Amino acid sequence: MAKLMKHELKANSRIMLPVFLLTALLSVLGGLSARFLNSGHDSVLLKIVFGMFIAIFAISIALLALLCVIYMVQRFYETMAGREAYLTLNLPLSIDEHICSKLLTAMMWSMLTTLVTVAAIAIFLLVSAGSKPFEILSKAYFEIRAKIAMLGISDGDVALMMLEAAILTIIQLVVSYLTIYTAIAIGQQSSEKKLGSSIAAFAGISVLTNLLGNLVTRAVVEYVGDYTQVFECQSMNIDIVKFTTPIFLSFLVYGLVLCAIFYFVSSRLFKTRLNLV
């Protein structure tokens, strides 16, 4: 499976690395454009040109994560249900190894995309206004820290909540990819219009998981009660972990159950009902 992942990373890098480099270039151009616009020049033409650079940078940042997901899904579809499926599935590897390698590769590129996005925004701010934005962010950080201290929330609790949020984000990303894989596995059962069938399956699965998610959310809210009023107080000691931990565990279990279901369904369909016609 390591060789397959290496092949996937190499294939994906042909698209993703140029996209990352282009994003970095746009962040520099956008930052220089913003600095020019803030300098007070009167040229209307230059203002339009530099304004376009800033707009292009903003659009690229907004679409970068979406592009990553779309490309990862397109790679999975082409190699498991599309033109490259016959060649891919004749490799001496199991279906589970194919799914796991593509899932891990997609996760790696998604996390790298997040880092590139943060770095691009930081470059834009640094080039456009120097250290001023970071001074503002630093001031906001210390104000938030002061508010948290007034509520009696320790640094350990904050670190735990951040860890819980990061874990849930990763689990949700895995669920999203496995949902799409399952939809593709269902869609490839059709002898015609496999792509349309996959899209329809994805829509149906999304509706179902949203309904189940709403039920889980209601159950969690009823269990933990209304805790929002504590943040309206100026000073009080609260054990916020007693509030966040049930939420974290509930959605963690829910996410893991969805991962197991979608993985089993997609793996089973590709193993027993593969249709490459």
mmCIF file of C-alpha atoms in Angstrom:
data_model
loop_
_atom_site.group_PDB
_atom_site.id
_atom_site.type_symbol
_atom_site.label_atom_id
_atom_site.label_comp_id
_atom_site.label_asym_id
_atom_site.label_seq_id
_atom_site.Cartn_x
_atom_site.Cartn_y
_atom_site.Cartn_z
ATOM 1 C CA MET A 1 0.000 0.000 0.000
ATOM 2 C CA ALA A 2 2.965 2.315 0.621
ATOM 3 C CA LYS A 3 3.936 2.121 -3.057
ATOM 4 C CA LEU A 4 0.358 2.912 -4.069
ATOM 5 C CA MET A 5 0.299 5.941 -1.761
ATOM 6 C CA LYS A 6 3.620 7.085 -3.198
ATOM 7 C CA HIS A 7 2.158 6.790 -6.696
ATOM 8 C CA GLU A 8 -0.976 8.702 -5.646
ATOM 9 C CA LEU A 9 1.052 11.474 -4.018
ATOM 10 C CA LYS A 10 3.217 11.803 -7.114
ATOM 11 C CA ALA A 11 0.180 11.909 -9.408
ATOM 12 C CA ASN A 12 -1.623 14.449 -7.230
ATOM 13 C CA SER A 13 1.446 16.656 -6.846
ATOM 14 C CA ARG A 14 1.396 17.402 -10.579
ATOM 15 C CA ILE A 15 -1.767 19.415 -10.003
ATOM 16 C CA MET A 16 -1.664 20.434 -6.352
ATOM 17 C CA LEU A 17 1.905 21.749 -6.129
ATOM 18 C CA PRO A 18 1.488 24.200 -9.048
ATOM 19 C CA VAL A 19 -1.796 25.316 -7.470
ATOM 20 C CA PHE A 20 -0.020 25.933 -4.151
ATOM 21 C CA LEU A 21 2.767 27.872 -5.878
ATOM 22 C CA LEU A 22 0.208 29.948 -7.772
ATOM 23 C CA THR A 23 -1.606 30.692 -4.501
ATOM 24 C CA ALA A 24 1.658 31.830 -2.903
ATOM 25 C CA LEU A 25 2.389 34.069 -5.897
ATOM 26 C CA LEU A 26 -1.112 35.547 -5.753
ATOM 27 C CA SER A 27 -0.710 36.220 -2.027
ATOM 28 C CA VAL A 28 2.411 38.290 -2.747
ATOM 29 C CA LEU A 29 0.796 40.121 -5.670
ATOM 30 C CA GLY A 30 -2.361 40.699 -3.638
ATOM 31 C CA GLY A 31 -0.342 42.046 -0.725
ATOM 32 C CA LEU A 32 1.632 44.414 -2.947
ATOM 33 C CA SER A 33 -1.615 45.548 -4.575
ATOM 34 C CA ALA A 34 -3.205 46.260 -1.202
ATOM 35 C CA ARG A 35 -0.131 48.214 -0.135
ATOM 36 C CA PHE A 36 -0.317 50.284 -3.329
ATOM 37 C CA LEU A 37 -4.020 51.020 -2.843
ATOM 38 C CA ASN A 38 -3.343 52.129 0.732
ATOM 39 C CA SER A 39 -0.572 54.478 -0.393
ATOM 40 C CA GLY A 40 -3.020 57.012 -1.848
ATOM 41 C CA HIS A 41 -2.105 56.994 -5.548
ATOM 42 C CA ASP A 42 -4.661 58.623 -7.862
ATOM 43 C CA SER A 43 -4.298 56.446 -10.973
ATOM 44 C CA VAL A 44 -7.715 54.906 -11.639
ATOM 45 C CA LEU A 45 -6.313 52.326 -14.052
ATOM 46 C CA LEU A 46 -3.747 51.084 -11.555
ATOM 47 C CA LYS A 47 -6.386 50.956 -8.839
ATOM 48 C CA ILE A 48 -8.536 48.736 -11.074
ATOM 49 C CA VAL A 49 -5.606 46.459 -11.944
ATOM 50 C CA PHE A 50 -4.414 46.092 -8.361
ATOM 51 C CA GLY A 51 -7.990 45.694 -7.150
ATOM 52 C CA MET A 52 -8.354 42.793 -9.572
ATOM 53 C CA PHE A 53 -5.223 41.156 -8.122
ATOM 54 C CA ILE A 54 -6.718 41.374 -4.635
ATOM 55 C CA ALA A 55 -10.043 39.968 -5.863
ATOM 56 C CA ILE A 56 -8.300 37.087 -7.642
ATOM 57 C CA PHE A 57 -6.329 36.295 -4.484
ATOM 58 C CA ALA A 58 -9.489 36.322 -2.356
ATOM 59 C CA ILE A 59 -11.268 34.019 -4.815
ATOM 60 C CA SER A 60 -8.296 31.643 -4.949
ATOM 61 C CA ILE A 61 -8.234 31.365 -1.156
ATOM 62 C CA ALA A 62 -11.985 30.746 -1.050
ATOM 63 C CA LEU A 63 -11.792 28.027 -3.717
ATOM 64 C CA LEU A 64 -8.518 26.343 -2.746
ATOM 65 C CA ALA A 65 -10.022 23.841 -0.295
ATOM 66 C CA LEU A 66 -12.908 23.116 -2.662
ATOM 67 C CA LEU A 67 -10.478 22.505 -5.524
ATOM 68 C CA CYS A 68 -8.527 20.058 -3.369
ATOM 69 C CA VAL A 69 -11.648 18.057 -2.492
ATOM 70 C CA ILE A 70 -12.908 18.056 -6.085
ATOM 71 C CA TYR A 71 -9.567 16.846 -7.424
ATOM 72 C CA MET A 72 -9.234 14.116 -4.781
ATOM 73 C CA VAL A 73 -12.752 12.907 -5.564
ATOM 74 C CA GLN A 74 -12.084 13.037 -9.306
ATOM 75 C CA ARG A 75 -8.960 10.904 -8.818
ATOM 76 C CA PHE A 76 -10.923 8.350 -6.813
ATOM 77 C CA TYR A 77 -13.700 8.222 -9.394
ATOM 78 C CA GLU A 78 -11.353 7.829 -12.359
ATOM 79 C CA THR A 79 -9.240 5.116 -10.720
ATOM 80 C CA MET A 80 -12.059 3.145 -9.061
ATOM 81 C CA ALA A 81 -15.074 3.583 -11.352
ATOM 82 C CA GLY A 82 -13.857 5.450 -14.419
ATOM 83 C CA ARG A 83 -11.422 5.023 -17.271
ATOM 84 C CA GLU A 84 -8.476 3.886 -15.121
ATOM 85 C CA ALA A 85 -10.501 1.479 -12.967
ATOM 86 C CA TYR A 86 -9.692 -1.679 -14.915
ATOM 87 C CA LEU A 87 -5.950 -1.017 -14.712
ATOM 88 C CA THR A 88 -6.099 0.053 -11.060
ATOM 89 C CA LEU A 89 -8.133 -2.902 -9.843
ATOM 90 C CA ASN A 90 -5.884 -5.403 -11.621
ATOM 91 C CA LEU A 91 -2.988 -4.404 -9.397
ATOM 92 C CA PRO A 92 -2.033 -7.022 -6.751
ATOM 93 C CA LEU A 93 -3.771 -5.050 -4.018
ATOM 94 C CA SER A 94 -7.037 -5.505 -2.172
ATOM 95 C CA ILE A 95 -10.002 -3.154 -2.439
ATOM 96 C CA ASP A 96 -9.418 -2.129 1.173
ATOM 97 C CA GLU A 97 -5.839 -1.134 0.366
ATOM 98 C CA HIS A 98 -7.026 0.949 -2.583
ATOM 99 C CA ILE A 99 -9.653 2.750 -0.489
ATOM 100 C CA CYS A 100 -7.327 3.330 2.475
ATOM 101 C CA SER A 101 -4.469 4.612 0.325
ATOM 102 C CA LYS A 102 -6.721 7.064 -1.493
ATOM 103 C CA LEU A 103 -8.359 8.180 1.750
ATOM 104 C CA LEU A 104 -5.026 8.763 3.496
ATOM 105 C CA THR A 105 -3.665 10.588 0.458
ATOM 106 C CA ALA A 106 -6.747 12.807 0.293
ATOM 107 C CA MET A 107 -6.449 13.589 4.006
ATOM 108 C CA MET A 108 -2.781 14.510 3.627
ATOM 109 C CA TRP A 109 -3.489 16.880 0.747
ATOM 110 C CA SER A 110 -6.457 18.399 2.589
ATOM 111 C CA MET A 111 -4.332 19.156 5.654
ATOM 112 C CA LEU A 112 -1.548 20.541 3.479
ATOM 113 C CA THR A 113 -4.120 22.727 1.716
ATOM 114 C CA THR A 114 -5.178 24.125 5.088
ATOM 115 C CA LEU A 115 -1.571 24.988 5.961
ATOM 116 C CA VAL A 116 -1.015 26.611 2.556
ATOM 117 C CA THR A 117 -4.195 28.667 2.991
ATOM 118 C CA VAL A 118 -3.087 29.950 6.402
ATOM 119 C CA ALA A 119 0.411 30.689 5.081
ATOM 120 C CA ALA A 120 -0.968 32.539 2.038
ATOM 121 C CA ILE A 121 -3.177 34.743 4.215
ATOM 122 C CA ALA A 122 -0.228 35.463 6.517
ATOM 123 C CA ILE A 123 1.954 36.407 3.527
ATOM 124 C CA PHE A 124 -0.783 38.681 2.184
ATOM 125 C CA LEU A 125 -1.130 40.467 5.527
ATOM 126 C CA LEU A 126 2.624 40.768 6.003
ATOM 127 C CA VAL A 127 3.252 42.158 2.507
ATOM 128 C CA SER A 128 0.253 44.495 2.527
ATOM 129 C CA ALA A 129 0.578 46.044 5.964
ATOM 130 C CA GLY A 130 3.740 44.760 7.597
ATOM 131 C CA SER A 131 3.405 43.781 11.246
ATOM 132 C CA LYS A 132 0.252 45.842 11.937
ATOM 133 C CA PRO A 133 -2.278 43.013 11.308
ATOM 134 C CA PHE A 134 -0.281 40.702 13.547
ATOM 135 C CA GLU A 135 -0.188 43.336 16.279
ATOM 136 C CA ILE A 136 -3.986 43.562 16.039
ATOM 137 C CA LEU A 137 -4.279 39.763 16.165
ATOM 138 C CA SER A 138 -1.916 39.653 19.132
ATOM 139 C CA LYS A 139 -4.025 42.238 20.973
ATOM 140 C CA ALA A 140 -7.203 40.282 20.213
ATOM 141 C CA TYR A 141 -5.520 37.097 21.449
ATOM 142 C CA PHE A 142 -4.622 38.614 24.810
ATOM 143 C CA GLU A 143 -8.120 40.072 25.174
ATOM 144 C CA ILE A 144 -9.612 36.639 24.568
ATOM 145 C CA ARG A 145 -7.166 35.136 27.064
ATOM 146 C CA ALA A 146 -8.264 37.699 29.646
ATOM 147 C CA LYS A 147 -11.945 36.895 29.057
ATOM 148 C CA ILE A 148 -11.237 33.182 29.384
ATOM 149 C CA ALA A 149 -9.350 33.777 32.634
ATOM 150 C CA MET A 150 -12.314 35.769 34.006
ATOM 151 C CA LEU A 151 -14.526 32.762 33.338
ATOM 152 C CA GLY A 152 -12.157 30.568 35.318
ATOM 153 C CA ILE A 153 -11.228 28.385 32.353
ATOM 154 C CA SER A 154 -7.689 27.040 32.626
ATOM 155 C CA ASP A 155 -5.146 26.843 29.810
ATOM 156 C CA GLY A 156 -5.384 23.066 30.032
ATOM 157 C CA ASP A 157 -9.124 23.205 29.386
ATOM 158 C CA VAL A 158 -8.572 25.493 26.399
ATOM 159 C CA ALA A 159 -5.946 23.121 24.996
ATOM 160 C CA LEU A 160 -8.305 20.184 25.512
ATOM 161 C CA MET A 161 -11.152 21.959 23.707
ATOM 162 C CA MET A 162 -8.860 22.837 20.811
ATOM 163 C CA LEU A 163 -7.728 19.215 20.600
ATOM 164 C CA GLU A 164 -11.335 18.029 20.638
ATOM 165 C CA ALA A 165 -12.241 20.493 17.889
ATOM 166 C CA ALA A 166 -9.277 19.347 15.779
ATOM 167 C CA ILE A 167 -10.207 15.678 16.194
ATOM 168 C CA LEU A 168 -13.843 16.319 15.263
ATOM 169 C CA THR A 169 -12.729 18.308 12.212
ATOM 170 C CA ILE A 170 -10.537 15.426 11.032
ATOM 171 C CA ILE A 171 -13.309 12.891 11.661
ATOM 172 C CA GLN A 172 -15.777 15.050 9.729
ATOM 173 C CA LEU A 173 -13.342 15.278 6.820
ATOM 174 C CA VAL A 174 -12.982 11.485 6.793
ATOM 175 C CA VAL A 175 -16.773 11.129 6.881
ATOM 176 C CA SER A 176 -17.078 13.528 3.943
ATOM 177 C CA TYR A 177 -14.624 11.580 1.795
ATOM 178 C CA LEU A 178 -16.133 8.206 2.723
ATOM 179 C CA THR A 179 -19.607 9.553 1.957
ATOM 180 C CA ILE A 180 -18.437 10.438 -1.542
ATOM 181 C CA TYR A 181 -16.692 7.070 -1.940
ATOM 182 C CA THR A 182 -19.908 5.310 -0.956
ATOM 183 C CA ALA A 183 -21.912 7.395 -3.413
ATOM 184 C CA ILE A 184 -19.455 6.480 -6.184
ATOM 185 C CA ALA A 185 -19.661 2.805 -5.217
ATOM 186 C CA ILE A 186 -23.460 2.970 -5.408
ATOM 187 C CA GLY A 187 -23.439 4.962 -8.637
ATOM 188 C CA GLN A 188 -21.142 2.547 -10.447
ATOM 189 C CA GLN A 189 -23.808 -0.150 -10.081
ATOM 190 C CA SER A 190 -25.639 1.575 -12.909
ATOM 191 C CA SER A 191 -24.783 0.390 -16.408
ATOM 192 C CA GLU A 192 -25.405 3.904 -17.747
ATOM 193 C CA LYS A 193 -24.985 7.405 -16.310
ATOM 194 C CA LYS A 194 -22.690 6.310 -13.494
ATOM 195 C CA LEU A 195 -21.723 9.878 -12.671
ATOM 196 C CA GLY A 196 -25.347 11.006 -12.452
ATOM 197 C CA SER A 197 -26.210 8.006 -10.296
ATOM 198 C CA SER A 198 -23.286 8.800 -7.996
ATOM 199 C CA ILE A 199 -24.420 12.408 -7.616
ATOM 200 C CA ALA A 200 -27.973 11.268 -6.846
ATOM 201 C CA ALA A 201 -26.657 8.760 -4.299
ATOM 202 C CA PHE A 202 -24.543 11.463 -2.665
ATOM 203 C CA ALA A 203 -27.556 13.764 -2.400
ATOM 204 C CA GLY A 204 -29.635 11.019 -0.801
ATOM 205 C CA ILE A 205 -26.901 10.059 1.662
ATOM 206 C CA SER A 206 -26.335 13.719 2.579
ATOM 207 C CA VAL A 207 -30.019 14.232 3.362
ATOM 208 C CA LEU A 208 -30.061 11.115 5.534
ATOM 209 C CA THR A 209 -26.885 12.010 7.447
ATOM 210 C CA ASN A 210 -28.136 15.570 8.003
ATOM 211 C CA LEU A 211 -31.342 14.210 9.517
ATOM 212 C CA LEU A 212 -29.381 11.851 11.755
ATOM 213 C CA GLY A 213 -27.012 14.686 12.694
ATOM 214 C CA ASN A 214 -29.949 16.859 13.737
ATOM 215 C CA LEU A 215 -31.258 14.050 15.943
ATOM 216 C CA VAL A 216 -27.859 13.631 17.584
ATOM 217 C CA THR A 217 -27.579 17.398 18.115
ATOM 218 C CA ARG A 218 -31.006 17.548 19.763
ATOM 219 C CA ALA A 219 -30.149 14.635 22.027
ATOM 220 C CA VAL A 220 -26.867 16.265 23.065
ATOM 221 C CA VAL A 221 -28.544 19.635 23.725
ATOM 222 C CA GLU A 222 -31.172 17.966 25.899
ATOM 223 C CA TYR A 223 -28.456 16.121 27.815
ATOM 224 C CA VAL A 224 -26.073 19.021 28.513
ATOM 225 C CA GLY A 225 -28.740 21.738 28.779
ATOM 226 C CA ASP A 226 -28.365 25.418 27.892
ATOM 227 C CA TYR A 227 -24.839 26.506 28.797
ATOM 228 C CA THR A 228 -24.620 29.656 26.684
ATOM 229 C CA GLN A 229 -25.542 31.997 29.508
ATOM 230 C CA VAL A 230 -22.229 31.409 31.275
ATOM 231 C CA PHE A 231 -20.412 33.408 28.597
ATOM 232 C CA GLU A 232 -22.557 36.451 29.379
ATOM 233 C CA CYS A 233 -21.132 36.675 32.871
ATOM 234 C CA GLN A 234 -18.072 38.776 33.620
ATOM 235 C CA SER A 235 -16.489 36.587 36.269
ATOM 236 C CA MET A 236 -17.314 33.104 37.416
ATOM 237 C CA ASN A 237 -15.621 29.761 37.791
ATOM 238 C CA ILE A 238 -17.053 27.090 35.540
ATOM 239 C CA ASP A 239 -16.021 23.563 34.680
ATOM 240 C CA ILE A 240 -16.484 23.911 30.958
ATOM 241 C CA VAL A 241 -15.024 20.458 30.316
ATOM 242 C CA LYS A 242 -18.190 18.957 31.800
ATOM 243 C CA PHE A 243 -20.043 20.776 29.034
ATOM 244 C CA THR A 244 -17.711 20.161 26.094
ATOM 245 C CA THR A 245 -16.736 16.551 26.800
ATOM 246 C CA PRO A 246 -20.250 15.064 26.344
ATOM 247 C CA ILE A 247 -20.583 17.026 23.099
ATOM 248 C CA PHE A 248 -17.186 15.846 21.901
ATOM 249 C CA LEU A 249 -17.783 12.203 22.791
ATOM 250 C CA SER A 250 -21.273 12.197 21.266
ATOM 251 C CA PHE A 251 -20.164 13.590 17.908
ATOM 252 C CA LEU A 252 -16.981 11.509 17.983
ATOM 253 C CA VAL A 253 -18.986 8.300 18.335
ATOM 254 C CA TYR A 254 -21.466 9.496 15.708
ATOM 255 C CA GLY A 255 -18.637 10.310 13.291
ATOM 256 C CA LEU A 256 -16.852 7.008 13.879
ATOM 257 C CA VAL A 257 -20.086 5.080 13.325
ATOM 258 C CA LEU A 258 -20.634 6.893 10.022
ATOM 259 C CA CYS A 259 -17.028 6.186 9.013
ATOM 260 C CA ALA A 260 -17.466 2.486 9.749
ATOM 261 C CA ILE A 261 -20.776 2.279 7.870
ATOM 262 C CA PHE A 262 -19.600 4.163 4.788
ATOM 263 C CA TYR A 263 -16.296 2.292 4.667
ATOM 264 C CA PHE A 264 -18.033 -1.081 4.953
ATOM 265 C CA VAL A 265 -20.636 -0.235 2.302
ATOM 266 C CA SER A 266 -18.150 1.170 -0.210
ATOM 267 C CA SER A 267 -15.685 -1.670 0.343
ATOM 268 C CA ARG A 268 -18.405 -4.306 0.075
ATOM 269 C CA LEU A 269 -19.847 -2.871 -3.127
ATOM 270 C CA PHE A 270 -16.462 -2.586 -4.820
ATOM 271 C CA LYS A 271 -15.603 -6.148 -3.766
ATOM 272 C CA THR A 272 -18.821 -7.917 -4.693
ATOM 273 C CA ARG A 273 -20.712 -5.758 -7.173
ATOM 274 C CA LEU A 274 -18.056 -4.062 -9.235
ATOM 275 C CA ASN A 275 -19.359 -2.903 -12.604
ATOM 276 C CA LEU A 276 -16.767 -1.681 -15.099
ATOM 277 C CA VAL A 277 -19.015 -1.966 -18.130
#
